[in-house]
CSV table of C-alpha atoms in Angstrom, one decimal:
chain,number,residue,atom,x,y,z
V,81,MET,CA,99.9,100.3,130.3
V,82,THR,CA,96.3,100.1,129.5
V,83,GLY,CA,95.0,98.3,126.4
V,84,LEU,CA,93.4,101.5,125.2
V,85,LEU,CA,96.7,103.5,125.3
V,86,THR,CA,98.4,100.9,123.2
V,87,ASP,CA,95.5,100.9,120.7
V,88,VAL,CA,95.2,104.6,120.1
V,89,MET,CA,98.7,105.8,120.9
V,90,HIS,CA,102.0,104.2,119.5
V,91,ASP,CA,105.1,106.4,119.0
V,92,ARG,CA,105.2,108.6,122.1
V,93,ALA,CA,107.8,107.9,124.9
V,94,ASP,CA,107.6,110.0,128.0
V,95,ALA,CA,109.1,109.1,131.4
V,96,LEU,CA,106.9,108.7,134.5
V,97,ASP,CA,109.0,107.8,137.6
V,98,ALA,CA,106.3,106.5,139.8
V,99,PRO,CA,104.4,104.5,139.0
V,100,ASP,CA,106.3,102.9,136.1
V,101,LEU,CA,103.7,103.8,133.5
V,102,ASP,CA,104.6,103.5,129.9
V,103,VAL,CA,102.7,106.3,128.3
V,104,ALA,CA,104.6,105.6,125.0
V,105,ALA,CA,102.8,105.9,121.9
V,106,MET,CA,101.0,108.2,119.6
V,107,VAL,CA,98.1,106.9,117.8
V,108,ARG,CA,98.5,103.3,116.7
V,109,ASP,CA,96.8,103.6,113.4
V,110,GLY,CA,99.9,104.9,111.7
V,111,GLU,CA,99.6,108.5,112.7
V,112,HIS,CA,103.3,109.0,113.1
V,113,ARG,CA,103.5,112.0,115.4
V,114,ALA,CA,102.4,114.3,112.6
V,115,GLY,CA,102.4,117.9,113.8
V,116,ARG,CA,100.6,120.8,112.2
V,117,ARG,CA,103.3,122.6,110.2
V,118,ARG,CA,105.8,120.7,112.5
V,119,VAL,CA,109.3,120.8,111.2
V,120,VAL,CA,111.8,117.9,111.4
V,121,GLY,CA,115.4,118.5,110.3
V,122,LEU,CA,116.7,116.1,107.7
V,123,VAL,CA,120.3,116.8,106.4
V,124,GLY,CA,121.4,115.6,103.0
V,125,LEU,CA,118.0,114.3,101.9
V,126,THR,CA,117.7,113.5,98.2
V,127,ALA,CA,114.7,113.8,96.1
V,128,ALA,CA,114.6,110.0,95.8
V,129,SER,CA,113.5,109.7,99.4
V,130,LEU,CA,110.1,111.3,98.6
V,131,VAL,CA,107.2,109.0,98.2
V,132,ILE,CA,104.7,110.7,95.9
V,133,ALA,CA,101.3,109.2,95.2
V,134,ALA,CA,100.5,109.9,91.6
V,135,GLY,CA,97.6,108.8,89.4
V,136,ILE,CA,94.0,109.7,88.9
V,137,THR,CA,91.5,111.3,91.3
V,138,LEU,CA,88.4,109.4,92.0
V,139,PRO,CA,85.4,111.3,90.7
V,140,ALA,CA,83.3,109.7,93.4
V,141,LEU,CA,85.0,111.8,96.0
V,142,LEU,CA,82.7,114.8,96.3
V,143,SER,CA,83.5,118.1,97.9
V,144,GLY,CA,81.6,119.0,101.0
V,145,ASP,CA,79.4,121.5,99.1
V,146,ALA,CA,78.6,119.0,96.4
V,147,ARG,CA,77.4,116.3,98.8
V,148,ASP,CA,73.6,115.9,98.9
V,149,ALA,CA,72.3,114.9,102.3
V,150,ASP,CA,69.3,113.2,100.7
V,151,VAL,CA,71.5,110.7,98.9
V,152,SER,CA,74.2,110.3,101.5
V,153,ALA,CA,74.4,106.9,103.2
V,154,PRO,CA,72.4,106.7,106.4
V,155,VAL,CA,74.4,107.1,109.6
V,156,VAL,CA,74.4,104.1,111.9
V,157,SER,CA,74.2,104.9,115.6
V,158,TYR,CA,76.4,102.8,117.9
V,159,ASP,CA,76.8,102.3,121.6
V,160,LEU,CA,80.4,102.6,123.0
V,161,ALA,CA,81.8,99.1,122.7
V,162,TYR,CA,84.8,97.4,124.1
V,163,ALA,CA,86.1,93.9,124.9
V,164,VAL,CA,87.6,92.4,128.1
V,165,GLY,CA,88.9,88.9,127.7
V,166,SER,CA,86.5,87.0,125.5
V,167,THR,CA,83.5,89.2,126.3
V,168,ILE,CA,82.3,92.1,124.1
V,169,HIS,CA,80.5,94.9,126.0
V,170,ASP,CA,78.3,96.9,123.7
V,171,GLY,CA,76.3,99.5,125.6
V,172,SER,CA,74.1,97.5,128.0
V,173,ARG,CA,74.6,94.3,126.1
V,174,THR,CA,77.3,91.7,126.5
V,175,VAL,CA,78.3,89.1,123.9
V,176,GLU,CA,80.2,86.0,125.1
V,177,THR,CA,82.7,84.6,122.6
V,178,ASP,CA,85.2,81.7,122.6
V,179,VAL,CA,87.9,84.1,121.4
V,180,ARG,CA,90.4,86.0,123.6
V,181,ILE,CA,90.0,89.4,121.9
V,182,SER,CA,92.9,91.6,121.1
V,183,ALA,CA,91.3,93.7,118.4
V,184,LEU,CA,87.6,94.7,117.8
V,185,VAL,CA,85.4,96.5,115.3
V,186,GLN,CA,81.6,96.7,115.4
V,187,GLY,CA,79.0,96.7,112.7
V,188,PRO,CA,75.2,96.6,112.5
V,189,SER,CA,75.3,92.9,111.7
V,190,GLY,CA,77.9,91.8,114.3
V,191,TYR,CA,81.6,92.2,115.1
V,192,VAL,CA,85.0,91.3,113.7
V,193,VAL,CA,87.7,90.5,116.2
V,194,ALA,CA,91.3,89.3,116.2
V,195,ASP,CA,92.9,87.1,118.9
V,196,PRO,CA,96.4,87.5,120.2
V,197,GLN,CA,97.8,85.3,117.4
V,198,GLY,CA,96.3,87.6,114.8
V,199,ARG,CA,93.5,85.2,113.8
V,200,VAL,CA,90.5,87.1,112.4
V,201,HIS,CA,87.0,86.0,113.5
V,202,THR,CA,83.5,87.2,112.8
V,203,VAL,CA,81.1,87.2,115.7
V,204,VAL,CA,77.5,87.1,114.3
V,205,ASP,CA,74.4,86.1,116.3
V,206,GLY,CA,76.7,84.9,119.1
V,207,GLU,CA,78.7,82.5,116.9
V,208,SER,CA,82.5,83.0,116.2
V,209,THR,CA,84.0,81.9,112.9
V,210,GLN,CA,87.6,82.3,111.9
V,211,VAL,CA,87.9,84.0,108.5
V,212,GLY,CA,91.6,85.1,108.2
V,213,GLN,CA,94.9,85.8,109.7
V,214,LEU,CA,96.5,89.3,110.1
V,215,ALA,CA,99.8,89.7,108.3
V,216,GLU,CA,101.2,91.4,111.4
V,217,THR,CA,100.3,90.5,114.9
V,218,ASP,CA,102.2,93.4,116.5
V,219,ARG,CA,100.7,96.3,114.4
V,220,GLY,CA,97.9,94.6,112.6
V,221,ARG,CA,94.6,96.3,112.1
V,222,LEU,CA,91.0,95.7,111.3
V,223,VAL,CA,89.3,98.7,109.5
V,224,SER,CA,85.6,99.0,109.0
V,225,ASP,CA,82.7,101.2,108.0
V,226,ASP,CA,79.4,99.7,109.2
V,227,ASP,CA,79.3,96.1,107.9
V,228,VAL,CA,82.3,96.3,105.5
V,229,VAL,CA,85.6,95.2,107.1
V,230,ALA,CA,89.1,95.1,105.6
V,231,TRP,CA,92.5,93.9,106.7
V,232,VAL,CA,95.8,92.8,105.3
V,233,ASP,CA,95.8,89.0,105.5
V,234,ALA,CA,98.9,86.8,105.8
V,235,ALA,CA,97.7,84.5,102.9
V,236,GLY,CA,100.1,84.2,100.0
V,237,ALA,CA,102.6,87.0,99.9
V,238,GLY,CA,100.1,89.3,101.5
V,239,THR,CA,96.5,89.7,100.6
V,240,LEU,CA,94.0,92.5,101.0
V,241,SER,CA,90.8,91.0,102.4
V,242,VAL,CA,87.4,92.8,102.3
V,243,LEU,CA,84.3,91.3,103.9
V,244,ASP,CA,80.7,92.4,104.1
V,245,LEU,CA,79.2,91.1,107.3
V,246,ALA,CA,75.6,91.7,106.2
V,247,THR,CA,75.9,89.6,103.0
V,248,GLY,CA,78.9,87.4,103.5
V,249,ASP,CA,80.4,88.7,100.3
V,250,ARG,CA,84.2,88.7,100.3
V,251,VAL,CA,87.1,89.5,98.0
V,252,ASP,CA,90.8,88.8,98.4
V,253,VAL,CA,93.3,90.8,96.3
V,254,PRO,CA,97.0,89.8,96.3
V,255,VAL,CA,99.2,92.7,97.2
V,256,ALA,CA,101.4,91.9,94.2
V,257,GLU,CA,98.5,92.6,91.8
V,258,LEU,CA,97.9,96.2,92.9
V,259,PRO,CA,98.8,98.8,90.3
V,260,GLY,CA,102.4,100.2,90.0
V,261,GLU,CA,105.7,98.6,90.8
V,262,PRO,CA,105.4,95.4,92.9
V,263,VAL,CA,106.4,95.5,96.5
V,264,SER,CA,108.8,93.0,98.1
V,265,ARG,CA,107.2,89.7,98.9
V,266,ASN,CA,108.9,89.7,102.2
V,267,ASP,CA,107.3,93.1,103.1
V,268,ALA,CA,103.8,92.4,102.1
V,269,GLY,CA,101.5,93.7,104.8
V,270,ARG,CA,104.2,95.5,106.7
V,271,ILE,CA,102.9,98.9,108.0
V,272,GLY,CA,105.5,101.6,107.4
V,273,GLY,CA,107.5,99.4,105.1
V,274,ALA,CA,107.0,98.5,101.5
V,275,GLY,CA,103.9,96.4,102.0
V,276,ALA,CA,100.2,97.3,102.1
V,277,HIS,CA,98.3,99.0,104.9
V,278,VAL,CA,94.5,99.5,105.0
V,279,ALA,CA,94.1,103.2,105.8
V,280,ALA,CA,90.3,103.6,105.7
V,281,VAL,CA,87.0,102.1,104.6
V,282,ASP,CA,84.3,104.5,103.4
V,283,GLY,CA,81.1,102.8,102.6
V,284,ARG,CA,82.3,100.0,100.2
V,285,THR,CA,85.4,101.9,99.1
V,286,VAL,CA,88.7,100.7,100.6
V,287,TYR,CA,91.7,103.0,100.9
V,288,VAL,CA,95.1,101.2,100.9
V,289,THR,CA,98.6,102.6,101.1
V,290,ASP,CA,101.9,101.0,100.2
V,291,ALA,CA,105.1,102.1,98.5
V,292,ARG,CA,103.2,103.0,95.4
V,293,GLY,CA,101.0,105.5,97.1
V,294,VAL,CA,97.3,105.7,98.1
V,295,MET,CA,94.8,103.5,96.3
V,296,ALA,CA,91.0,103.4,96.5
V,297,TRP,CA,88.4,101.1,95.0
V,298,ASP,CA,85.2,99.1,95.6
V,299,ALA,CA,86.7,95.7,95.6
V,300,LEU,CA,83.5,94.0,96.5
V,301,ASP,CA,81.9,95.2,93.3
V,302,GLY,CA,84.9,94.2,91.2
V,303,GLU,CA,86.3,97.6,90.5
V,304,ASP,CA,90.0,98.1,89.7
V,305,PRO,CA,92.1,100.0,92.3
V,306,ALA,CA,93.2,103.5,91.3
V,307,LEU,CA,96.1,105.5,92.5
V,308,LEU,CA,95.0,108.9,94.0
V,309,ALA,CA,97.0,111.9,92.7
V,310,ALA,CA,98.8,113.9,95.4
V,311,PRO,CA,100.4,117.3,94.9
V,312,ASP,CA,103.9,117.2,93.4
V,313,GLY,CA,106.6,116.5,96.1
V,314,VAL,CA,104.0,115.6,98.8
V,315,GLU,CA,103.6,112.3,100.6
V,316,ALA,CA,100.0,111.8,101.7
V,317,GLN,CA,99.2,109.7,104.8
V,318,VAL,CA,95.5,109.0,104.9
V,319,LEU,CA,94.1,108.8,108.4
V,320,ASP,CA,90.4,108.6,107.8
V,321,VAL,CA,87.8,108.9,105.0
V,322,ARG,CA,84.1,109.5,105.6
V,323,ASP,CA,81.4,110.2,103.0
V,324,GLY,CA,84.1,111.2,100.5
V,325,GLN,CA,86.0,113.5,102.8
V,326,VAL,CA,89.7,112.5,103.3
V,327,LEU,CA,91.6,113.4,106.4
V,328,GLN,CA,95.3,113.2,105.8
V,329,VAL,CA,98.8,114.2,107.0
V,330,ALA,CA,100.6,115.9,104.1
V,331,ARG,CA,104.4,115.8,104.2
V,332,ALA,CA,106.7,117.8,102.0
V,333,PHE,CA,110.4,118.7,102.1
V,334,GLU,CA,111.6,122.3,102.1
V,335,ALA,CA,115.1,123.8,102.0
V,336,ARG,CA,116.1,125.9,105.0
V,337,GLU,CA,119.2,128.0,105.4
V,338,THR,CA,120.9,127.5,108.7
V,339,ASP,CA,124.3,129.1,109.6
V,340,GLY,CA,125.2,129.3,105.9
V,341,SER,CA,124.3,125.7,105.0
V,342,THR,CA,121.2,124.3,103.4
V,343,THR,CA,119.2,121.8,105.4
V,344,MET,CA,116.2,119.8,104.1
V,345,VAL,CA,113.4,119.8,106.6
V,346,GLN,CA,110.1,117.9,106.5
V,347,VAL,CA,107.0,119.9,107.0
V,348,GLU,CA,103.8,118.1,108.1
V,349,GLU,CA,100.3,119.4,108.1
V,350,LEU,CA,96.9,118.0,108.9
V,351,ARG,CA,94.5,118.5,106.0
V,352,VAL,CA,91.0,117.5,104.8
V,353,GLY,CA,89.3,117.6,101.4
V,354,PRO,CA,87.5,115.6,98.8
V,355,ASP,CA,90.8,114.2,97.5
V,356,LEU,CA,94.5,114.6,98.2
V,357,GLN,CA,94.9,117.9,96.4
V,358,ASP,CA,91.9,120.0,97.0
V,359,THR,CA,92.4,120.4,100.8
V,360,ARG,CA,92.3,122.9,103.7
V,361,SER,CA,94.4,122.9,106.8
V,362,LEU,CA,93.1,121.7,110.2
V,363,PRO,CA,94.5,122.2,113.7
V,364,GLY,CA,96.2,119.3,115.4
V,365,VAL,CA,98.2,116.2,114.5
V,366,GLY,CA,95.4,113.7,113.9
V,367,GLY,CA,91.8,112.9,114.5
V,368,ARG,CA,88.6,111.2,113.2
V,369,LEU,CA,85.9,112.3,110.9
V,370,SER,CA,82.2,112.0,111.7
V,371,PRO,CA,80.3,109.4,109.6
V,372,ASP,CA,78.8,112.1,107.4
V,373,GLY,CA,82.2,113.7,106.9
V,374,ARG,CA,81.0,117.1,108.1
V,375,ARG,CA,82.7,117.2,111.5
V,376,ALA,CA,86.0,116.2,112.9
V,377,ALA,CA,87.3,115.4,116.4
V,378,LEU,CA,91.0,116.5,116.2
V,379,TYR,CA,93.7,116.0,118.8
V,380,ASP,CA,97.1,117.6,119.4
V,381,LEU,CA,100.0,116.6,121.6
V,382,VAL,CA,101.3,118.8,124.4
V,383,SER,CA,104.5,118.2,126.3
V,384,ARG,CA,105.1,119.2,129.9
V,385,ARG,CA,107.6,118.3,132.7
V,386,ARG,CA,109.8,115.3,132.2
V,387,ASP,CA,108.4,113.6,135.4
V,388,LEU,CA,104.9,113.7,133.9
V,389,PRO,CA,103.6,112.3,130.6
V,390,SER,CA,102.7,114.3,127.6
V,391,TYR,CA,99.0,114.7,127.1
V,392,ASP,CA,96.5,115.1,124.3
V,393,THR,CA,94.0,117.9,123.8
V,394,THR,CA,90.9,117.4,121.6
V,395,VAL,CA,88.7,119.9,119.7
V,396,VAL,CA,85.6,119.3,117.7
V,397,GLY,CA,84.0,121.3,114.9
V,398,GLU,CA,82.8,121.5,111.3
V,399,VAL,CA,85.6,120.6,108.8
V,400,SER,CA,84.4,123.5,106.5
V,401,GLY,CA,84.6,126.1,109.3
V,402,ASP,CA,87.2,127.7,111.5
V,403,SER,CA,85.5,127.4,114.9
V,404,TRP,CA,86.6,124.6,117.2
V,405,THR,CA,85.2,123.6,120.6
V,406,SER,CA,87.6,122.4,123.2
V,407,VAL,CA,86.8,119.0,124.8
V,408,ALA,CA,88.1,119.4,128.4
V,409,PRO,CA,86.1,117.7,131.2
V,410,ARG,CA,86.8,118.9,134.7
V,411,GLY,CA,89.6,117.0,136.5
V,412,VAL,CA,91.0,115.4,133.3
V,413,ASP,CA,94.5,116.0,132.0
V,414,SER,CA,94.3,114.4,128.6
V,415,VAL,CA,91.5,113.7,126.1
V,416,LEU,CA,92.0,111.7,122.9
V,417,ALA,CA,89.0,111.1,120.6
V,418,TYR,CA,89.2,107.7,118.9
V,419,GLN,CA,85.8,106.8,117.4
V,420,TRP,CA,82.6,108.4,116.2
V,421,LEU,CA,79.5,106.7,117.5
V,422,ASP,CA,77.1,108.6,115.3
V,423,ALA,CA,77.1,112.0,113.5
V,424,ASP,CA,76.8,113.9,116.8
V,425,THR,CA,78.6,111.7,119.3
V,426,PHE,CA,82.2,110.4,119.7
V,427,ALA,CA,84.1,108.2,122.1
V,428,ALA,CA,87.3,109.4,123.8
V,429,ARG,CA,90.0,108.3,126.2
V,430,ALA,CA,90.5,110.5,129.2
V,431,GLY,CA,93.5,110.4,131.4
V,432,SER,CA,94.3,111.9,134.8
V,433,TYR,CA,98.0,111.8,135.8
V,434,THR,CA,100.1,112.8,138.7
V,435,ALA,CA,103.6,111.9,139.7
V,436,ASP,CA,102.5,108.8,141.6
V,437,SER,CA,99.1,107.8,140.1
V,438,ALA,CA,97.3,107.5,136.8
V,439,ARG,CA,93.7,106.7,135.8
V,440,GLU,CA,92.0,106.4,132.5
V,441,ASP,CA,88.3,106.5,131.6
V,442,LEU,CA,86.3,106.0,128.4
V,443,LEU,CA,84.0,109.0,127.6
V,444,SER,CA,81.0,109.6,125.3
V,445,CYS,CA,81.1,113.2,124.1
V,446,GLU,CA,78.6,115.5,122.3
V,447,ALA,CA,80.1,117.2,119.2
V,448,SER,CA,77.8,120.2,119.5
V,449,THR,CA,78.8,121.2,123.0
V,450,GLY,CA,82.0,119.3,123.8
V,451,ASP,CA,80.4,117.9,126.9
V,452,CYS,CA,81.3,114.3,127.9
V,453,THR,CA,79.9,111.5,130.1
V,454,VAL,CA,82.0,108.8,131.7
V,455,VAL,CA,81.0,105.4,130.3
V,456,VAL,CA,83.9,103.3,131.7
V,457,ARG,CA,85.6,104.6,134.9
V,458,GLY,CA,89.0,103.2,135.5
V,459,VAL,CA,90.0,101.4,132.3
V,460,PRO,CA,91.5,98.0,133.1
V,461,ASP,CA,94.7,96.9,131.4
V,462,GLU,CA,93.0,94.2,129.4
V,463,LEU,CA,90.3,96.4,127.9
V,464,VAL,CA,90.2,96.5,124.1
V,465,PRO,CA,88.3,99.4,122.5
V,466,ALA,CA,86.6,99.2,119.2
V,467,THR,CA,89.5,100.8,117.3
V,468,GLY,CA,90.5,97.8,115.2
V,469,TRP,CA,94.1,97.9,116.5
V,470,MET,CA,95.8,95.0,118.1
V,471,SER,CA,96.3,95.3,121.8
V,472,PRO,CA,99.1,93.3,123.6
């Protein structure tokens, strides 16, 4: 299985008889096979099983119509970057490091990487410096927006670490000091458990989820974290935040009558909006927002014969509109967008599969047309894309 597949896909398991290709995995950044209005049967569920994020809504999260392009943060343009071994490939440049790289994010001032042991390093001006340790090495993640990088560190009982590559400013907040009921010390940092998980970084605002809900704050400027209010009875899973627009999977439970008995089912829907309540539905199961928050590259999961893997379809469009352009290069079975390179261009993984062969490429795609160019043809197993997720 290629490194990219394990970085951007996690919870899918489909059989492929020959070759023995593990196409397991649906989006490693915690996007748990959320389907648009997909229903999962849950019998005998109690109200206590719902996780509801309650609190205040941050006034800084502006609606799309309220955002002023003249005061929005400038959009940085990146080349498609990836690492192989200890070498970072960034467009036509290569950066040699003394770190075997298993996770990577890029910023204007340099890179932050993690090695197979989960040790976090900055790479600035060609020099590598260890700055932390991921709380989890199997599902750990670096999350960034330009030069601001955040992760859950193993220090103490679990610490949220936020670093500005440009200035060197850093703040470390113990998980136990976050608002609400404290989480278990044994679970601090666990993704999908009671511990903390960095969901997104938007400018200097860090979004963190744990058993208490979704929190957001500018930790570098000394602000206090605030719980974001979600609709009653809804669990919000934040996937991405850009320029105040929040991409989320909203989960709620509904009662369904089946053969004379009542069954509780979970309904999941992809949504976007300036907060967790003022939202609109989007097609697909996940995706990424453009740096200015105005566009989204969204993907969906399609199943086919048991002897072939499921595949991803990707569409791109304005989050405020209803028109979506399919991204479907000729000769490609599967396309999964995983990173925006600027406001008009995004990177995607493309797969071509048959019963006895498989090939994956990295693409650079134009949002306005959906046209793509192959940047890396034939992704090697050890390639690590700039998603921030740990690769095996």
